[in-house]
CSV table of C-alpha atoms in Angstrom, one decimal:
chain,number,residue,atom,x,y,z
U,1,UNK,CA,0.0,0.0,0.0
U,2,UNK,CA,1.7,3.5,-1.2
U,3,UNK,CA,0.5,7.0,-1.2
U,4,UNK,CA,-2.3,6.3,-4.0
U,5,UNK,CA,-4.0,4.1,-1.8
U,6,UNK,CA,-3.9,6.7,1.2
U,7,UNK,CA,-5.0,9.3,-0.9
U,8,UNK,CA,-7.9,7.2,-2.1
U,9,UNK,CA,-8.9,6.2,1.6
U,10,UNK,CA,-8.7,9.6,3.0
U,11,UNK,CA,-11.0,10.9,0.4
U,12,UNK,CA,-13.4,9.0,1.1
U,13,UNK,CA,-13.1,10.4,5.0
U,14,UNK,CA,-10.8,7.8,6.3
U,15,UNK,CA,-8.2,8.8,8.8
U,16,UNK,CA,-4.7,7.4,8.1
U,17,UNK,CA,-2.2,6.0,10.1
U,18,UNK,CA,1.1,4.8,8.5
U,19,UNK,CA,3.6,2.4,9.9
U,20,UNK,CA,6.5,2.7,7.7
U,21,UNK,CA,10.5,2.8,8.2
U,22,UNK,CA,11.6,3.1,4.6
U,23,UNK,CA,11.2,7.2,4.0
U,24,UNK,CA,8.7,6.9,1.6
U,25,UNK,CA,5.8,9.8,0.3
U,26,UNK,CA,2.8,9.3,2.2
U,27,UNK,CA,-0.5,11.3,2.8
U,28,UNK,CA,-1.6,10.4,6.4
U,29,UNK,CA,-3.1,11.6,9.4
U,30,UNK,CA,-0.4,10.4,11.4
U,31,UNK,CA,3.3,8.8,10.7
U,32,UNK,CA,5.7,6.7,12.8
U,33,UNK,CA,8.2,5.8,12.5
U,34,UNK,CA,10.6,4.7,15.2
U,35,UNK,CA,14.2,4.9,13.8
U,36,UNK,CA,16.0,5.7,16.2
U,37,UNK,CA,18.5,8.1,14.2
U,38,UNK,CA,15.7,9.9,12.7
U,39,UNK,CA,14.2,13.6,13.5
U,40,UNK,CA,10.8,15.2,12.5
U,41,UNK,CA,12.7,17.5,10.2
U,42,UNK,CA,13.4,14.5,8.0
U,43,UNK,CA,10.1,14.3,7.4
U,44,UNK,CA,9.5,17.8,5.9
U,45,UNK,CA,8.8,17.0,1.9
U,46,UNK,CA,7.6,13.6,2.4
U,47,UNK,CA,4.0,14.1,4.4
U,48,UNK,CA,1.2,16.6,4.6
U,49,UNK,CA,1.6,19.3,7.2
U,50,UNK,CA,-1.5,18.3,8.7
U,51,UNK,CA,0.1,14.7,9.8
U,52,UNK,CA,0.9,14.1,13.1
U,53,UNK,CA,4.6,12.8,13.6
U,54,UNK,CA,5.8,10.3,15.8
U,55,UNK,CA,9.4,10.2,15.3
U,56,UNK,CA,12.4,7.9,16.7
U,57,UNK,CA,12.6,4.8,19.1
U,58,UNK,CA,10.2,6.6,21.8
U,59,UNK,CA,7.7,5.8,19.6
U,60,UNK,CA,8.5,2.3,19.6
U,61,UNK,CA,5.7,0.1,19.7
U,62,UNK,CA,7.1,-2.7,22.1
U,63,UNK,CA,4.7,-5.2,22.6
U,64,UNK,CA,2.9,-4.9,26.1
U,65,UNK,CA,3.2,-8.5,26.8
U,66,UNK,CA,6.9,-8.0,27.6
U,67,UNK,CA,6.0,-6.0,30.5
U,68,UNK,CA,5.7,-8.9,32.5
U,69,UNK,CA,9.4,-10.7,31.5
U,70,UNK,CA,12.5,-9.2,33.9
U,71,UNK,CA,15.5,-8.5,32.2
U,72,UNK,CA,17.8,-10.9,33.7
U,73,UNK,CA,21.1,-10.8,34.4
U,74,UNK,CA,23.3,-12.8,31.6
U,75,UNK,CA,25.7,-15.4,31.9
U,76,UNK,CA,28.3,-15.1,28.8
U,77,UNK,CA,30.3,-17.5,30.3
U,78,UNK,CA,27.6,-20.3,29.6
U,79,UNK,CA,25.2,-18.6,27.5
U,80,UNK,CA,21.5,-19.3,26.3
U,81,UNK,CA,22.2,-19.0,23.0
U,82,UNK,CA,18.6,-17.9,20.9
U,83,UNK,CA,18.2,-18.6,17.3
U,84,UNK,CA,15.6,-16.7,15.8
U,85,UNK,CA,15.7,-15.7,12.1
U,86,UNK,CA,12.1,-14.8,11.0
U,87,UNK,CA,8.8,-16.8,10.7
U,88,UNK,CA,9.8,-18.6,7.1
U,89,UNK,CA,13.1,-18.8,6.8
U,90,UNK,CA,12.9,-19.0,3.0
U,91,UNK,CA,17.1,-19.0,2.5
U,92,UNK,CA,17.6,-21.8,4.9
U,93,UNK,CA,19.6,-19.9,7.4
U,94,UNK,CA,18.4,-21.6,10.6
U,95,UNK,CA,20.2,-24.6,9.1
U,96,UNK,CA,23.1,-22.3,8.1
U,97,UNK,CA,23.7,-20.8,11.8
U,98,UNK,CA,23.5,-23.9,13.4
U,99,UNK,CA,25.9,-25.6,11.4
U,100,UNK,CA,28.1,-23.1,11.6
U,101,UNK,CA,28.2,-23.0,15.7
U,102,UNK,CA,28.6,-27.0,15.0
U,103,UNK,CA,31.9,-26.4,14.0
U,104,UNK,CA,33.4,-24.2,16.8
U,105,UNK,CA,35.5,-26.6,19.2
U,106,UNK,CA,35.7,-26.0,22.7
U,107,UNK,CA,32.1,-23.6,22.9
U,108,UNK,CA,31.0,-22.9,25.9
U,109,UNK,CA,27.3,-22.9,25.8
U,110,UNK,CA,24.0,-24.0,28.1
U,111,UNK,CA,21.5,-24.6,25.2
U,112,UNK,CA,20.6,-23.1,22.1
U,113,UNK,CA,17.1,-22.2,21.8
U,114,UNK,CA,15.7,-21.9,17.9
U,115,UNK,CA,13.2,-20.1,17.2
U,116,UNK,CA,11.2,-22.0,13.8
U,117,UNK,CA,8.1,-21.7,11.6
U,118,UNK,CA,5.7,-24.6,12.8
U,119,UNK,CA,5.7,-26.0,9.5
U,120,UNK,CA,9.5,-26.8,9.1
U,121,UNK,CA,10.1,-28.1,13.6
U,122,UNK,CA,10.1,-31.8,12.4
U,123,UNK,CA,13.0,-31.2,9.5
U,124,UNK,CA,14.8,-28.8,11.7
U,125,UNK,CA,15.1,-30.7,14.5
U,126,UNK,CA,15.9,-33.9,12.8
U,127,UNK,CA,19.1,-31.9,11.8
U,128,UNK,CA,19.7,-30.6,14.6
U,129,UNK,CA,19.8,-33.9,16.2
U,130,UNK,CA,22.5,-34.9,13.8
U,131,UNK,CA,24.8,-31.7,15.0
U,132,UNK,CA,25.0,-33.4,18.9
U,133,UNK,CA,24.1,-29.5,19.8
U,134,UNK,CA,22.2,-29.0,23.3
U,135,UNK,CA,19.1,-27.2,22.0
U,136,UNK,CA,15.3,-26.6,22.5
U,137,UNK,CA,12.7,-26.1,19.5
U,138,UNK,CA,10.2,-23.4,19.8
U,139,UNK,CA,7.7,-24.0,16.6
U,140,UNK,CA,5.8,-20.5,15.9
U,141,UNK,CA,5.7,-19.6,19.4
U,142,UNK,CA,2.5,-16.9,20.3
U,143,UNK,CA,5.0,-14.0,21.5
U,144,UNK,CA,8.7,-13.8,22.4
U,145,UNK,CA,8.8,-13.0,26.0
U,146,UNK,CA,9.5,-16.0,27.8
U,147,UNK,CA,12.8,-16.9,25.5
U,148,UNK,CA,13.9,-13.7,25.3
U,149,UNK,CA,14.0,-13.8,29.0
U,150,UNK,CA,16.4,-16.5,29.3
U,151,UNK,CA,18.4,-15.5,26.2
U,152,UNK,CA,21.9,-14.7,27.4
U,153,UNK,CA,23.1,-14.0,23.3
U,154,UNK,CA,21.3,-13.8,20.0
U,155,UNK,CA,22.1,-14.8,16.5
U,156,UNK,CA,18.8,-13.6,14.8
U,157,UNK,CA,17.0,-11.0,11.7
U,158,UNK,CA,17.7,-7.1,12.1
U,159,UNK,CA,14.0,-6.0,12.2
U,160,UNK,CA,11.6,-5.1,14.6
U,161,UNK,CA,13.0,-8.3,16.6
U,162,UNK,CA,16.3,-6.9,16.6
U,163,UNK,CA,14.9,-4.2,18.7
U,164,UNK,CA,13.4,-6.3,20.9
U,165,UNK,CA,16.4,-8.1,22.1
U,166,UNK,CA,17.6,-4.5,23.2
U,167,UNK,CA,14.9,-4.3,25.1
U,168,UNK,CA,15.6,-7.4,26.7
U,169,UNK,CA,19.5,-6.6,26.9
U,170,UNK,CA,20.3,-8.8,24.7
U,171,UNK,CA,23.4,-9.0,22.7
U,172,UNK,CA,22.9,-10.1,19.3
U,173,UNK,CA,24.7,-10.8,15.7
U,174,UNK,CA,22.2,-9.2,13.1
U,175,UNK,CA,21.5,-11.7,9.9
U,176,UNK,CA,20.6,-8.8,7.2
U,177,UNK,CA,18.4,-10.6,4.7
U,178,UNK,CA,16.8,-7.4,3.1
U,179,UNK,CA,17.6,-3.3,1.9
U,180,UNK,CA,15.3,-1.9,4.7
U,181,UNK,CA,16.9,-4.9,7.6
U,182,UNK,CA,20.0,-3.8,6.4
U,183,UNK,CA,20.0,0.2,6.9
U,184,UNK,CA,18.2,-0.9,10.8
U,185,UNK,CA,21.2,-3.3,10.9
U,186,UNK,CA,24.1,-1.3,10.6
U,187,UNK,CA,22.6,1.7,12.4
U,188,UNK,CA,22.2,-0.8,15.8
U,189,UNK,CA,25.5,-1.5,14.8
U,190,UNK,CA,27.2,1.9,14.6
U,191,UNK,CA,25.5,2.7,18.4
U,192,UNK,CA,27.2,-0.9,19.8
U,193,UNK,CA,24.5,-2.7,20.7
U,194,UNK,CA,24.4,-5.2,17.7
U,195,UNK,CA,27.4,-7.3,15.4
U,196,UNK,CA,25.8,-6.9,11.5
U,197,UNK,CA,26.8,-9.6,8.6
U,198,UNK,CA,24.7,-10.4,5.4
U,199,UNK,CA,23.0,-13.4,5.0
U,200,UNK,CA,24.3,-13.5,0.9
U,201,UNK,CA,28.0,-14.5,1.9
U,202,UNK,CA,27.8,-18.2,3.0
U,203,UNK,CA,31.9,-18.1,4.2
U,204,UNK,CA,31.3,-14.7,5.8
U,205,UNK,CA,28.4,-15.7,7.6
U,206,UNK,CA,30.2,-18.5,8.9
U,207,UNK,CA,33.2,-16.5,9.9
U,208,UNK,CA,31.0,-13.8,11.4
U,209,UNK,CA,29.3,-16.2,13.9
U,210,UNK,CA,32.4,-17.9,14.9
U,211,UNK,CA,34.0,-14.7,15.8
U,212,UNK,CA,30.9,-13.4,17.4
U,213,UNK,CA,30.4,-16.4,19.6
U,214,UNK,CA,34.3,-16.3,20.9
U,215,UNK,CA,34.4,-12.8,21.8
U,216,UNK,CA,33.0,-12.9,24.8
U,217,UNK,CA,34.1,-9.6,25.9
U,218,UNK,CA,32.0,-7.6,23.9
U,219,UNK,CA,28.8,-9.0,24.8
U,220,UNK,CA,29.6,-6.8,28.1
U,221,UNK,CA,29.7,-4.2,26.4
U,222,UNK,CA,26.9,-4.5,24.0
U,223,UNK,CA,24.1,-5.1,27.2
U,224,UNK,CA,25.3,-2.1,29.1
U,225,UNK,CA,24.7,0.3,25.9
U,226,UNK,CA,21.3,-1.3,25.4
U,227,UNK,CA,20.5,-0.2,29.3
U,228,UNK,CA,17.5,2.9,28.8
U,229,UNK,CA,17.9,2.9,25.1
U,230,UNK,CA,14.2,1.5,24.7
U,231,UNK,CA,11.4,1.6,27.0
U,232,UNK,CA,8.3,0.5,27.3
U,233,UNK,CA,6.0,3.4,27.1
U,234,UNK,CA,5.5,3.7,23.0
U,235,UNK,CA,2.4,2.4,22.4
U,236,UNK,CA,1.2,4.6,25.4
U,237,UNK,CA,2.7,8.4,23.8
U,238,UNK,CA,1.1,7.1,20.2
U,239,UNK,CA,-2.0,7.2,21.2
U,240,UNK,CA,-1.6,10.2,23.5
């Protein structure tokens, strides 16, 4: 849906409200967008001046259901390691990630949790199986709170999720499968809280998560920047 659409709608006396994180043209009522490097004056030549802006990561819409997980303290000694790279999975990189953490001798780990599409739980965890890995299978699970509560580090999508896991404290390396992903990606990347790699380069990939997982010392640093950096008040100054 684009700015023909909107315009169609709020003809016919329709008030609009756009989600959108890509800076396109749009004619709306109101427009969020939470990126956090982003300002209202951005958004000068691309919306009505008649739409309301909600602008940067205070305007986060953080699911309310996460109010009731604690933010625990991590062990990167023995992590929880949580593998979660989007609903469908389409290029296989579940598969991919937990091959590559297959390989790494000597890891110091107390389970990896993987995060799946219902529809491919039985394939993924027969070849899981065949890894020897310590892991647990949640198949399309109805909200994220409960792993992301004791998830110690992440190897998951950029995205909305991505976001999440800061939340949550949560240091994470950032599979980019996609343009918008990617410009999220690297900008939780240039502010510390987030490693970045795309998913395209199968070598990379596997070199990325390797390093990732053996340098322990920066997962310290990657939860203490994510301390304040999202709250859970969004949804509440939205509608206010």
């Amino acid at each position: 849906i684009d700015i023909y659409w909107e315009n169609f709608f709020k003809d016919k006396g329709f008030n609009i409200f756009v989600l959108d994180d890509i800076d396109r043209q749009h004619s709306a009522n109101l427009l969020i967008d939470y990126s956090f490097w982003k300002k209202n004056s951005d958004f000068l030549n691309k919306v009505d001046r008649e739409c309301d802006l909600a602008i940067g990561i205070d305007y986060f819409p953080l699911d309310f259901r996460f109010n009731k997980f604690k933010r625990k303290a991590k062990d990167f000694i023995n992590p929880n390691i949580l593998v979660s790279l989007g609903g469908h999975d389409k290029e296989g990189l579940t598969m991919k990630v937990i091959q590559a953490i297959s390989t790494i001798k000597d890891l110091s780990y107390e389970r990896i949790h993987v995060v799946i599409n219902e529809k491919l739980s039985n394939s993924i965890s027969k070849e899981i199986k065949k890894t020897k890995l310590r892991f647990a299978l949640y198949p399309s699970p109805n909200g994220l709170g409960e792993i992301y509560e004791k998830s110690d580090i992440c190897i998951g999508s950029s995205g909305v999720s991505a976001l999440e896991r800061c939340f949550f404290g949560i240091p994470s390396l950032l599979v980019i499968k996609a343009l918008n992903q990617r410009i999220l990606g690297k900008k939780i990347e240039e502010y510390g809280l987030a490693k970045a790699v795309n998913a395209e380069d199968s070598q990379l990939l596997e070199d990325k998560i390797s390093s990732f997982l053996k340098k322990k010392a920066d997962f310290q640093q990657m939860e203490e920047k994510s301390h304040g950096f999202i709250g859970n008040q969004g949804c509440k100054r939205i509608v206010e």
